[in-house]
Amino acid sequence: MQNEIRQDKIIGSKRFSNYFWSFSLFIGGLGFLLAGLSSYFKINLLPFTDTTELVFIPQGVVMMFYGTLSLGFSIYISVTILLDIGSGYNEYNKLENLVKIVRKGFPGKNREILLTYPLSNVRAIGIKITEGLNPTRSIYLCLKDDRNIPLTPVQEPTAISNLEEEAADLAKFLDLTLENL
């Protein structure tokens, strides 16, 4: 029975890069916001520099705008980390002849995203590798109606050999062909 069901965990937004960017944007945004407020109130709110000499219009206003924007992005990333957006699992069940793709979304009526496909509608397992400025390395579930459903999460590109090995294992488990997209 264990050989008939395979479940692959998907890491969502709880990645090191999101923690790093949330923290960096928070510190930078707080610094910019305090610099702008210091120029308005003529009170030094930053201990490591004197920002009371900045002219409020336009430098102080721009510093406050960028600080507020940065803090907003930091809060957004922190909320996605807390809610673990994008996490879930892919389940390949030979007993029920189903492929289930489960992900967490934003709060609301679509918080849990569940996609199910019968194995009889699956044509192949596909790999898509693009290099360049924005490289992508993904595994897809290729359906008979020419839809390609991504199975791998959005992340830093993994090694091509690891991706090919994972796709080959999945194709072998499901008795499907492996194709290049």
Tab-separated table of N, CA and C in Angstrom:
chain	number	residue	atom	x	y	z
A	1	MET	N	0.824	-1.195	0.000
A	1	MET	CA	0.000	0.000	0.000
A	1	MET	C	0.871	1.263	0.000
A	2	GLN	N	2.000	1.197	0.683
A	2	GLN	CA	2.910	2.340	0.740
A	2	GLN	C	3.486	2.628	-0.644
A	3	ASN	N	3.622	1.582	-1.478
A	3	ASN	CA	4.160	1.764	-2.820
A	3	ASN	C	3.123	2.303	-3.783
A	4	GLU	N	1.883	2.418	-3.356
A	4	GLU	CA	0.806	2.867	-4.227
A	4	GLU	C	0.486	4.356	-4.059
A	5	ILE	N	0.984	4.976	-2.974
A	5	ILE	CA	0.712	6.396	-2.702
A	5	ILE	C	2.038	7.113	-2.485
A	6	ARG	N	2.209	8.211	-3.194
A	6	ARG	CA	3.410	9.039	-3.026
A	6	ARG	C	2.962	10.458	-2.720
A	7	GLN	N	3.595	11.048	-1.716
A	7	GLN	CA	3.248	12.417	-1.333
A	7	GLN	C	4.524	13.247	-1.257
A	8	ASP	N	4.567	14.334	-2.022
A	8	ASP	CA	5.709	15.257	-2.042
A	8	ASP	C	5.314	16.548	-1.343
A	9	LYS	N	6.056	16.902	-0.305
A	9	LYS	CA	5.798	18.152	0.427
A	9	LYS	C	6.304	19.338	-0.385
A	10	ILE	N	5.578	20.439	-0.304
A	10	ILE	CA	5.943	21.680	-0.989
A	10	ILE	C	6.136	22.759	0.075
A	11	ILE	N	7.320	23.360	0.087
A	11	ILE	CA	7.597	24.454	1.019
A	11	ILE	C	7.026	25.730	0.412
A	12	GLY	N	6.277	26.450	1.186
A	12	GLY	CA	5.654	27.672	0.696
A	12	GLY	C	6.540	28.884	0.903
A	13	SER	N	6.004	29.876	1.563
A	13	SER	CA	6.718	31.138	1.724
A	13	SER	C	7.681	31.139	2.908
A	14	LYS	N	7.769	30.055	3.649
A	14	LYS	CA	8.693	29.993	4.787
A	14	LYS	C	10.084	29.579	4.306
A	15	ARG	N	10.682	30.461	3.496
A	15	ARG	CA	12.023	30.237	2.969
A	15	ARG	C	12.954	31.300	3.533
A	16	PHE	N	14.232	30.991	3.537
A	16	PHE	CA	15.223	31.918	4.079
A	16	PHE	C	15.183	33.261	3.360
A	17	SER	N	15.017	33.248	2.038
A	17	SER	CA	15.032	34.500	1.277
A	17	SER	C	13.894	35.424	1.713
A	18	ASN	N	12.726	34.868	2.027
A	18	ASN	CA	11.614	35.711	2.475
A	18	ASN	C	11.889	36.305	3.849
A	19	TYR	N	12.473	35.511	4.755
A	19	TYR	CA	12.844	36.051	6.067
A	19	TYR	C	13.869	37.174	5.904
A	20	PHE	N	14.863	36.949	5.049
A	20	PHE	CA	15.913	37.944	4.809
A	20	PHE	C	15.321	39.248	4.280
A	21	TRP	N	14.476	39.156	3.244
A	21	TRP	CA	13.925	40.366	2.644
A	21	TRP	C	12.946	41.075	3.572
A	22	SER	N	12.192	40.333	4.336
A	22	SER	CA	11.275	40.959	5.279
A	22	SER	C	12.057	41.762	6.319
A	23	PHE	N	13.104	41.171	6.875
A	23	PHE	CA	13.915	41.847	7.881
A	23	PHE	C	14.643	43.049	7.279
A	24	SER	N	15.247	42.868	6.095
A	24	SER	CA	15.995	43.962	5.458
A	24	SER	C	15.087	45.132	5.113
A	25	LEU	N	13.924	44.846	4.561
A	25	LEU	CA	12.997	45.919	4.217
A	25	LEU	C	12.473	46.632	5.457
A	26	PHE	N	12.281	45.886	6.548
A	26	PHE	CA	11.815	46.504	7.777
A	26	PHE	C	12.859	47.470	8.335
A	27	ILE	N	14.113	47.028	8.414
A	27	ILE	CA	15.182	47.882	8.954
A	27	ILE	C	15.404	49.098	8.057
A	28	GLY	N	15.485	48.877	6.741
A	28	GLY	CA	15.685	49.992	5.815
A	28	GLY	C	14.509	50.959	5.827
A	29	GLY	N	13.293	50.432	5.819
A	29	GLY	CA	12.108	51.290	5.829
A	29	GLY	C	11.985	52.099	7.099
A	30	LEU	N	12.314	51.464	8.227
A	30	LEU	CA	12.275	52.188	9.501
A	30	LEU	C	13.293	53.319	9.512
A	31	GLY	N	14.485	53.044	8.969
A	31	GLY	CA	15.515	54.088	8.888
A	31	GLY	C	15.074	55.258	8.033
A	32	PHE	N	14.503	54.968	6.874
A	32	PHE	CA	14.043	56.038	5.987
A	32	PHE	C	12.900	56.822	6.607
A	33	LEU	N	11.968	56.118	7.237
A	33	LEU	CA	10.834	56.799	7.861
A	33	LEU	C	11.295	57.696	9.005
A	34	LEU	N	12.209	57.203	9.835
A	34	LEU	CA	12.729	58.027	10.938
A	34	LEU	C	13.532	59.213	10.422
A	35	ALA	N	14.247	59.025	9.318
A	35	ALA	CA	14.992	60.148	8.732
A	35	ALA	C	14.034	61.234	8.253
A	36	GLY	N	12.944	60.825	7.602
A	36	GLY	CA	11.958	61.805	7.146
A	36	GLY	C	11.272	62.514	8.298
A	37	LEU	N	10.928	61.765	9.348
A	37	LEU	CA	10.303	62.380	10.524
A	37	LEU	C	11.275	63.310	11.242
A	38	SER	N	12.555	62.939	11.266
A	38	SER	CA	13.560	63.803	11.888
A	38	SER	C	13.660	65.135	11.167
A	39	SER	N	13.571	65.105	9.841
A	39	SER	CA	13.651	66.357	9.099
A	39	SER	C	12.413	67.222	9.327
A	40	TYR	N	11.268	66.613	9.601
A	40	TYR	CA	10.052	67.381	9.839
A	40	TYR	C	10.041	67.995	11.240
A	41	PHE	N	10.330	67.165	12.252
A	41	PHE	CA	10.257	67.634	13.637
A	41	PHE	C	11.528	68.331	14.105
A	42	LYS	N	12.600	68.274	13.300
A	42	LYS	CA	13.915	68.849	13.654
A	42	LYS	C	14.438	68.249	14.966
A	43	ILE	N	14.127	66.959	15.199
A	43	ILE	CA	14.630	66.199	16.344
A	43	ILE	C	15.334	64.977	15.763
A	44	ASN	N	16.539	64.712	16.227
A	44	ASN	CA	17.293	63.592	15.692
A	44	ASN	C	16.751	62.278	16.253
A	45	LEU	N	16.088	61.488	15.407
A	45	LEU	CA	15.523	60.208	15.819
A	45	LEU	C	16.427	59.016	15.484
A	46	LEU	N	17.493	59.278	14.735
A	46	LEU	CA	18.449	58.218	14.392
A	46	LEU	C	19.749	58.444	15.169
A	47	PRO	N	20.204	57.452	15.927
A	47	PRO	CA	21.375	57.657	16.779
A	47	PRO	C	22.708	57.715	16.028
A	48	PHE	N	22.775	57.181	14.812
A	48	PHE	CA	24.065	57.078	14.120
A	48	PHE	C	24.308	58.169	13.096
A	49	THR	N	23.357	59.051	12.879
A	49	THR	CA	23.539	60.149	11.933
A	49	THR	C	22.617	61.308	12.297
A	50	ASP	N	22.947	62.482	11.810
A	50	ASP	CA	22.126	63.665	12.082
A	50	ASP	C	21.294	63.981	10.842
A	51	THR	N	20.008	63.694	10.911
A	51	THR	CA	19.119	63.938	9.777
A	51	THR	C	18.249	65.178	9.967
A	52	THR	N	18.512	65.950	11.012
A	52	THR	CA	17.717	67.160	11.228
A	52	THR	C	18.059	68.236	10.202
A	53	GLU	N	19.196	68.113	9.527
A	53	GLU	CA	19.610	69.104	8.536
A	53	GLU	C	18.953	68.900	7.174
A	54	LEU	N	18.263	67.769	6.993
A	54	LEU	CA	17.570	67.544	5.727
A	54	LEU	C	16.409	68.523	5.593
A	55	VAL	N	16.207	69.011	4.396
A	55	VAL	CA	15.072	69.873	4.113
A	55	VAL	C	13.847	68.957	3.970
A	56	PHE	N	12.761	69.297	4.693
A	56	PHE	CA	11.609	68.400	4.697
A	56	PHE	C	10.998	68.244	3.307
A	57	ILE	N	10.864	69.365	2.595
A	57	ILE	CA	10.340	69.283	1.230
A	57	ILE	C	11.500	69.573	0.301
A	58	PRO	N	11.941	68.693	-0.526
A	58	PRO	CA	11.404	67.429	-0.965
A	58	PRO	C	12.067	66.203	-0.303
A	59	GLN	N	13.288	66.359	0.299
A	59	GLN	CA	14.018	65.182	0.780
A	59	GLN	C	13.277	64.431	1.885
A	60	GLY	N	12.753	65.116	2.858
A	60	GLY	CA	12.073	64.461	3.966
A	60	GLY	C	10.825	63.731	3.528
A	61	VAL	N	10.074	64.348	2.625
A	61	VAL	CA	8.844	63.723	2.124
A	61	VAL	C	9.186	62.454	1.351
A	62	VAL	N	10.211	62.519	0.520
A	62	VAL	CA	10.611	61.347	-0.264
A	62	VAL	C	11.111	60.239	0.660
A	63	MET	N	11.886	60.591	1.682
A	63	MET	CA	12.383	59.594	2.638
A	63	MET	C	11.208	58.930	3.369
A	64	MET	N	10.216	59.722	3.766
A	64	MET	CA	9.046	59.149	4.438
A	64	MET	C	8.250	58.247	3.492
A	65	PHE	N	8.136	58.655	2.226
A	65	PHE	CA	7.410	57.837	1.249
A	65	PHE	C	8.098	56.489	1.060
A	66	TYR	N	9.417	56.517	0.824
A	66	TYR	CA	10.150	55.262	0.629
A	66	TYR	C	10.148	54.409	1.893
A	67	GLY	N	10.231	55.029	3.044
A	67	GLY	CA	10.189	54.283	4.297
A	67	GLY	C	8.851	53.603	4.512
A	68	THR	N	7.769	54.323	4.236
A	68	THR	CA	6.434	53.753	4.376
A	68	THR	C	6.224	52.617	3.375
A	69	LEU	N	6.666	52.817	2.150
A	69	LEU	CA	6.548	51.787	1.127
A	69	LEU	C	7.329	50.530	1.522
A	70	SER	N	8.530	50.709	2.012
A	70	SER	CA	9.367	49.588	2.430
A	70	SER	C	8.760	48.847	3.620
A	71	LEU	N	8.233	49.579	4.585
A	71	LEU	CA	7.571	48.938	5.726
A	71	LEU	C	6.326	48.167	5.279
A	72	GLY	N	5.600	48.708	4.313
A	72	GLY	CA	4.429	48.008	3.786
A	72	GLY	C	4.802	46.687	3.125
A	73	PHE	N	5.853	46.702	2.312
A	73	PHE	CA	6.316	45.452	1.691
A	73	PHE	C	6.796	44.457	2.741
A	74	SER	N	7.470	44.952	3.755
A	74	SER	CA	7.959	44.082	4.830
A	74	SER	C	6.794	43.417	5.559
A	75	ILE	N	5.761	44.175	5.848
A	75	ILE	CA	4.581	43.612	6.517
A	75	ILE	C	3.900	42.590	5.623
A	76	TYR	N	3.792	42.877	4.327
A	76	TYR	CA	3.172	41.939	3.386
A	76	TYR	C	3.939	40.613	3.351
A	77	ILE	N	5.258	40.679	3.236
A	77	ILE	CA	6.062	39.455	3.199
A	77	ILE	C	5.944	38.712	4.521
A	78	SER	N	5.925	39.438	5.642
A	78	SER	CA	5.787	38.790	6.949
A	78	SER	C	4.449	38.070	7.082
A	79	VAL	N	3.379	38.670	6.565
A	79	VAL	CA	2.062	38.030	6.622
A	79	VAL	C	2.054	36.768	5.755
A	80	THR	N	2.680	36.821	4.578
A	80	THR	CA	2.729	35.619	3.750
A	80	THR	C	3.552	34.521	4.426
A	81	ILE	N	4.568	34.904	5.197
A	81	ILE	CA	5.347	33.912	5.944
A	81	ILE	C	4.487	33.310	7.053
A	82	LEU	N	3.778	34.158	7.799
A	82	LEU	CA	2.937	33.663	8.889
A	82	LEU	C	1.821	32.744	8.392
A	83	LEU	N	1.224	33.088	7.252
A	83	LEU	CA	0.141	32.279	6.703
A	83	LEU	C	0.663	31.093	5.889
A	84	ASP	N	1.964	31.069	5.630
A	84	ASP	CA	2.623	30.002	4.872
A	84	ASP	C	1.962	29.799	3.511
A	85	ILE	N	1.825	30.898	2.792
A	85	ILE	CA	1.199	30.886	1.478
A	85	ILE	C	2.026	30.019	0.525
A	86	GLY	N	1.350	29.176	-0.224
A	86	GLY	CA	2.016	28.351	-1.224
A	86	GLY	C	2.455	26.982	-0.742
A	87	SER	N	2.375	26.725	0.560
A	87	SER	CA	2.791	25.413	1.056
A	87	SER	C	1.699	24.383	0.782
A	88	GLY	N	2.073	23.146	0.827
A	88	GLY	CA	1.108	22.083	0.602
A	88	GLY	C	1.799	20.801	0.222
A	89	TYR	N	1.134	20.026	-0.628
A	89	TYR	CA	1.712	18.758	-1.057
A	89	TYR	C	1.105	18.320	-2.378
A	90	ASN	N	1.838	17.452	-3.057
A	90	ASN	CA	1.352	16.772	-4.253
A	90	ASN	C	1.194	15.304	-3.884
A	91	GLU	N	0.021	14.761	-4.112
A	91	GLU	CA	-0.224	13.356	-3.789
A	91	GLU	C	-0.578	12.595	-5.060
A	92	TYR	N	0.150	11.503	-5.264
A	92	TYR	CA	-0.070	10.640	-6.417
A	92	TYR	C	-0.581	9.309	-5.875
A	93	ASN	N	-1.869	9.021	-6.099
A	93	ASN	CA	-2.520	7.874	-5.502
A	93	ASN	C	-2.936	6.897	-6.595
A	94	LYS	N	-2.231	5.765	-6.655
A	94	LYS	CA	-2.563	4.746	-7.657
A	94	LYS	C	-3.808	3.957	-7.264
A	95	LEU	N	-4.111	3.879	-5.965
A	95	LEU	CA	-5.291	3.133	-5.513
A	95	LEU	C	-6.581	3.800	-5.977
A	96	GLU	N	-6.626	5.136	-5.833
A	96	GLU	CA	-7.816	5.885	-6.247
A	96	GLU	C	-7.689	6.427	-7.666
A	97	ASN	N	-6.528	6.216	-8.313
A	97	ASN	CA	-6.236	6.741	-9.649
A	97	ASN	C	-6.413	8.256	-9.709
A	98	LEU	N	-5.841	8.959	-8.714
A	98	LEU	CA	-5.959	10.416	-8.643
A	98	LEU	C	-4.607	11.074	-8.392
A	99	VAL	N	-4.477	12.270	-8.906
A	99	VAL	CA	-3.376	13.165	-8.565
A	99	VAL	C	-4.002	14.342	-7.853
A	100	LYS	N	-3.566	14.593	-6.618
A	100	LYS	CA	-4.095	15.720	-5.838
A	100	LYS	C	-2.985	16.736	-5.641
A	101	ILE	N	-3.303	17.991	-5.932
A	101	ILE	CA	-2.381	19.097	-5.703
A	101	ILE	C	-3.058	20.009	-4.691
A	102	VAL	N	-2.443	20.132	-3.505
A	102	VAL	CA	-3.030	20.901	-2.405
A	102	VAL	C	-2.075	22.032	-2.041
A	103	ARG	N	-2.603	23.262	-1.980
A	103	ARG	CA	-1.805	24.430	-1.603
A	103	ARG	C	-2.605	25.321	-0.658
A	104	LYS	N	-1.884	26.104	0.141
A	104	LYS	CA	-2.514	27.129	0.978
A	104	LYS	C	-2.491	28.445	0.221
A	105	GLY	N	-3.629	29.134	0.234
A	105	GLY	CA	-3.727	30.433	-0.399
A	105	GLY	C	-3.953	31.513	0.644
A	106	PHE	N	-4.375	32.671	0.191
A	106	PHE	CA	-4.681	33.763	1.104
A	106	PHE	C	-6.018	33.486	1.791
A	107	PRO	N	-6.243	34.080	2.966
A	107	PRO	CA	-7.507	33.847	3.677
A	107	PRO	C	-8.715	34.242	2.833
A	108	GLY	N	-9.781	33.521	3.047
A	108	GLY	CA	-11.009	33.750	2.298
A	108	GLY	C	-11.598	32.427	1.867
A	109	LYS	N	-12.464	32.487	0.878
A	109	LYS	CA	-13.135	31.258	0.463
A	109	LYS	C	-12.191	30.294	-0.254
A	110	ASN	N	-11.089	30.775	-0.777
A	110	ASN	CA	-10.124	29.923	-1.470
A	110	ASN	C	-8.843	29.731	-0.658
A	111	ARG	N	-8.959	29.642	0.653
A	111	ARG	CA	-7.774	29.459	1.503
A	111	ARG	C	-7.063	28.162	1.174
A	112	GLU	N	-7.819	27.085	1.038
A	112	GLU	CA	-7.249	25.792	0.654
A	112	GLU	C	-7.526	25.577	-0.830
A	113	ILE	N	-6.477	25.391	-1.596
A	113	ILE	CA	-6.616	25.145	-3.024
A	113	ILE	C	-6.402	23.651	-3.255
A	114	LEU	N	-7.384	22.991	-3.809
A	114	LEU	CA	-7.320	21.556	-4.067
A	114	LEU	C	-7.628	21.304	-5.529
A	115	LEU	N	-6.656	20.753	-6.235
A	115	LEU	CA	-6.836	20.363	-7.625
A	115	LEU	C	-6.711	18.848	-7.699
A	116	THR	N	-7.672	18.188	-8.320
A	116	THR	CA	-7.609	16.733	-8.481
A	116	THR	C	-7.738	16.396	-9.961
A	117	TYR	N	-6.923	15.447	-10.381
A	117	TYR	CA	-6.934	14.992	-11.762
A	117	TYR	C	-6.883	13.473	-11.769
A	118	PRO	N	-7.740	12.818	-12.547
A	118	PRO	CA	-7.636	11.365	-12.667
A	118	PRO	C	-6.366	10.995	-13.436
A	119	LEU	N	-5.738	9.903	-13.044
A	119	LEU	CA	-4.512	9.472	-13.721
A	119	LEU	C	-4.763	9.149	-15.189
A	120	SER	N	-5.988	8.818	-15.534
A	120	SER	CA	-6.303	8.517	-16.935
A	120	SER	C	-6.229	9.768	-17.821
A	121	ASN	N	-6.313	10.966	-17.208
A	121	ASN	CA	-6.204	12.218	-17.975
A	121	ASN	C	-4.782	12.741	-18.064
A	122	VAL	N	-3.847	12.068	-17.403
A	122	VAL	CA	-2.457	12.529	-17.410
A	122	VAL	C	-1.732	11.884	-18.581
A	123	ARG	N	-1.108	12.710	-19.429
A	123	ARG	CA	-0.398	12.228	-20.608
A	123	ARG	C	1.063	11.914	-20.301
A	124	ALA	N	1.742	12.829	-19.546
A	124	ALA	CA	3.178	12.672	-19.305
A	124	ALA	C	3.612	13.581	-18.165
A	125	ILE	N	4.872	13.433	-17.788
A	125	ILE	CA	5.529	14.355	-16.862
A	125	ILE	C	6.481	15.195	-17.703
A	126	GLY	N	6.385	16.496	-17.578
A	126	GLY	CA	7.205	17.385	-18.394
A	126	GLY	C	8.217	18.147	-17.569
A	127	ILE	N	9.331	18.464	-18.203
A	127	ILE	CA	10.380	19.285	-17.584
A	127	ILE	C	10.559	20.519	-18.452
A	128	LYS	N	10.615	21.675	-17.808
A	128	LYS	CA	10.865	22.921	-18.530
A	128	LYS	C	12.066	23.602	-17.887
A	129	ILE	N	13.092	23.809	-18.687
A	129	ILE	CA	14.321	24.456	-18.203
A	129	ILE	C	14.599	25.639	-19.110
A	130	THR	N	14.631	26.836	-18.527
A	130	THR	CA	15.016	28.027	-19.276
A	130	THR	C	16.147	28.699	-18.524
A	131	GLU	N	17.153	29.079	-19.256
A	131	GLU	CA	18.307	29.760	-18.663
A	131	GLU	C	18.227	31.238	-19.011
A	132	GLY	N	19.126	32.002	-18.444
A	132	GLY	CA	19.174	33.421	-18.749
A	132	GLY	C	19.033	34.261	-17.497
A	133	LEU	N	18.460	35.448	-17.669
A	133	LEU	CA	18.334	36.395	-16.569
A	133	LEU	C	17.392	35.895	-15.485
A	134	ASN	N	16.315	35.252	-15.887
A	134	ASN	CA	15.338	34.715	-14.937
A	134	ASN	C	15.161	33.220	-15.215
A	135	PRO	N	16.101	32.387	-14.734
A	135	PRO	CA	16.024	30.962	-15.071
A	135	PRO	C	14.886	30.261	-14.335
A	136	THR	N	14.248	29.328	-15.014
A	136	THR	CA	13.212	28.503	-14.400
A	136	THR	C	13.532	27.041	-14.661
A	137	ARG	N	13.301	26.245	-13.663
A	137	ARG	CA	13.488	24.799	-13.761
A	137	ARG	C	12.314	24.161	-13.045
A	138	SER	N	11.379	23.630	-13.819
A	138	SER	CA	10.124	23.161	-13.246
A	138	SER	C	9.728	21.814	-13.811
A	139	ILE	N	8.944	21.097	-12.995
A	139	ILE	CA	8.336	19.841	-13.402
A	139	ILE	C	6.841	20.100	-13.563
A	140	TYR	N	6.274	19.579	-14.650
A	140	TYR	CA	4.866	19.803	-14.953
A	140	TYR	C	4.133	18.473	-15.097
A	141	LEU	N	2.864	18.504	-14.762
A	141	LEU	CA	1.952	17.399	-15.024
A	141	LEU	C	1.260	17.733	-16.342
A	142	CYS	N	1.544	16.980	-17.393
A	142	CYS	CA	0.982	17.257	-18.719
A	142	CYS	C	-0.297	16.447	-18.895
A	143	LEU	N	-1.395	17.143	-19.096
A	143	LEU	CA	-2.688	16.492	-19.249
A	143	LEU	C	-2.997	16.254	-20.722
A	144	LYS	N	-3.949	15.383	-20.990
A	144	LYS	CA	-4.299	15.033	-22.363
A	144	LYS	C	-4.952	16.191	-23.107
A	145	ASP	N	-5.534	17.164	-22.380
A	145	ASP	CA	-6.136	18.326	-23.034
A	145	ASP	C	-5.129	19.467	-23.209
A	146	ASP	N	-3.839	19.134	-23.218
A	146	ASP	CA	-2.726	20.060	-23.466
A	146	ASP	C	-2.532	21.119	-22.391
A	147	ARG	N	-3.021	20.874	-21.186
A	147	ARG	CA	-2.718	21.761	-20.062
A	147	ARG	C	-1.478	21.240	-19.350
A	148	ASN	N	-0.654	22.162	-18.864
A	148	ASN	CA	0.535	21.815	-18.094
A	148	ASN	C	0.393	22.399	-16.699
A	149	ILE	N	0.325	21.535	-15.692
A	149	ILE	CA	0.124	21.947	-14.311
A	149	ILE	C	1.477	21.890	-13.600
A	150	PRO	N	1.971	23.025	-13.080
A	150	PRO	CA	3.280	22.999	-12.400
A	150	PRO	C	3.208	22.219	-11.091
A	151	LEU	N	4.207	21.389	-10.854
A	151	LEU	CA	4.281	20.587	-9.637
A	151	LEU	C	5.333	21.090	-8.670
A	152	THR	N	6.320	21.824	-9.163
A	152	THR	CA	7.395	22.323	-8.306
A	152	THR	C	7.082	23.739	-7.854
A	153	PRO	N	7.504	24.111	-6.648
A	153	PRO	CA	7.224	25.461	-6.154
A	153	PRO	C	8.134	26.496	-6.804
A	154	VAL	N	7.736	27.750	-6.694
A	154	VAL	CA	8.576	28.849	-7.140
A	154	VAL	C	9.699	28.982	-6.127
A	155	GLN	N	10.924	28.876	-6.585
A	155	GLN	CA	12.059	28.896	-5.673
A	155	GLN	C	13.319	29.213	-6.445
A	156	GLU	N	14.438	29.190	-5.747
A	156	GLU	CA	15.709	29.334	-6.410
A	156	GLU	C	15.900	28.109	-7.294
A	157	PRO	N	16.485	28.288	-8.471
A	157	PRO	CA	16.639	27.146	-9.377
A	157	PRO	C	17.469	26.027	-8.739
A	158	THR	N	16.972	24.807	-8.842
A	158	THR	CA	17.694	23.649	-8.340
A	158	THR	C	18.629	23.139	-9.436
A	159	ALA	N	19.528	22.272	-9.056
A	159	ALA	CA	20.451	21.693	-10.033
A	159	ALA	C	19.662	20.897	-11.065
A	160	ILE	N	20.097	20.977	-12.309
A	160	ILE	CA	19.385	20.293	-13.391
A	160	ILE	C	19.370	18.783	-13.157
A	161	SER	N	20.473	18.246	-12.656
A	161	SER	CA	20.527	16.797	-12.410
A	161	SER	C	19.504	16.373	-11.354
A	162	ASN	N	19.326	17.187	-10.297
A	162	ASN	CA	18.325	16.873	-9.267
A	162	ASN	C	16.909	16.948	-9.836
A	163	LEU	N	16.662	17.949	-10.649
A	163	LEU	CA	15.342	18.115	-11.253
A	163	LEU	C	15.020	16.943	-12.178
A	164	GLU	N	15.988	16.552	-13.003
A	164	GLU	CA	15.773	15.433	-13.914
A	164	GLU	C	15.557	14.130	-13.156
A	165	GLU	N	16.318	13.938	-12.082
A	165	GLU	CA	16.172	12.723	-11.282
A	165	GLU	C	14.794	12.665	-10.620
A	166	GLU	N	14.358	13.795	-10.067
A	166	GLU	CA	13.038	13.849	-9.428
A	166	GLU	C	11.928	13.590	-10.437
A	167	ALA	N	12.031	14.197	-11.622
A	167	ALA	CA	11.021	13.998	-12.666
A	167	ALA	C	11.019	12.551	-13.159
A	168	ALA	N	12.203	11.967	-13.314
A	168	ALA	CA	12.284	10.573	-13.769
A	168	ALA	C	11.686	9.626	-12.729
A	169	ASP	N	11.945	9.874	-11.449
A	169	ASP	CA	11.359	9.045	-10.389
A	169	ASP	C	9.838	9.127	-10.405
A	170	LEU	N	9.317	10.347	-10.583
A	170	LEU	CA	7.865	10.532	-10.620
A	170	LEU	C	7.253	9.840	-11.845
A	171	ALA	N	7.894	10.003	-13.004
A	171	ALA	CA	7.388	9.371	-14.222
A	171	ALA	C	7.422	7.847	-14.087
A	172	LYS	N	8.459	7.322	-13.469
A	172	LYS	CA	8.560	5.869	-13.269
A	172	LYS	C	7.479	5.384	-12.298
A	173	PHE	N	7.240	6.168	-11.233
A	173	PHE	CA	6.211	5.795	-10.263
A	173	PHE	C	4.827	5.748	-10.907
A	174	LEU	N	4.543	6.730	-11.765
A	174	LEU	CA	3.219	6.817	-12.387
A	174	LEU	C	3.127	6.060	-13.711
A	175	ASP	N	4.228	5.435	-14.142
A	175	ASP	CA	4.282	4.720	-15.416
A	175	ASP	C	3.918	5.639	-16.584
A	176	LEU	N	4.550	6.813	-16.608
A	176	LEU	CA	4.314	7.799	-17.658
A	176	LEU	C	5.616	8.104	-18.386
A	177	THR	N	5.485	8.764	-19.513
A	177	THR	CA	6.675	9.183	-20.250
A	177	THR	C	7.158	10.515	-19.698
A	178	LEU	N	8.402	10.809	-19.977
A	178	LEU	CA	9.029	12.065	-19.564
A	178	LEU	C	9.287	12.867	-20.821
A	179	GLU	N	8.828	14.115	-20.839
A	179	GLU	CA	9.043	14.928	-22.035
A	179	GLU	C	9.559	16.310	-21.688
A	180	ASN	N	10.228	16.898	-22.664
A	180	ASN	CA	10.810	18.227	-22.524
A	180	ASN	C	9.824	19.249	-23.068
A	181	LEU	N	9.551	20.276	-22.273
A	181	LEU	CA	8.580	21.306	-22.713
A	181	LEU	C	9.288	22.499	-23.304
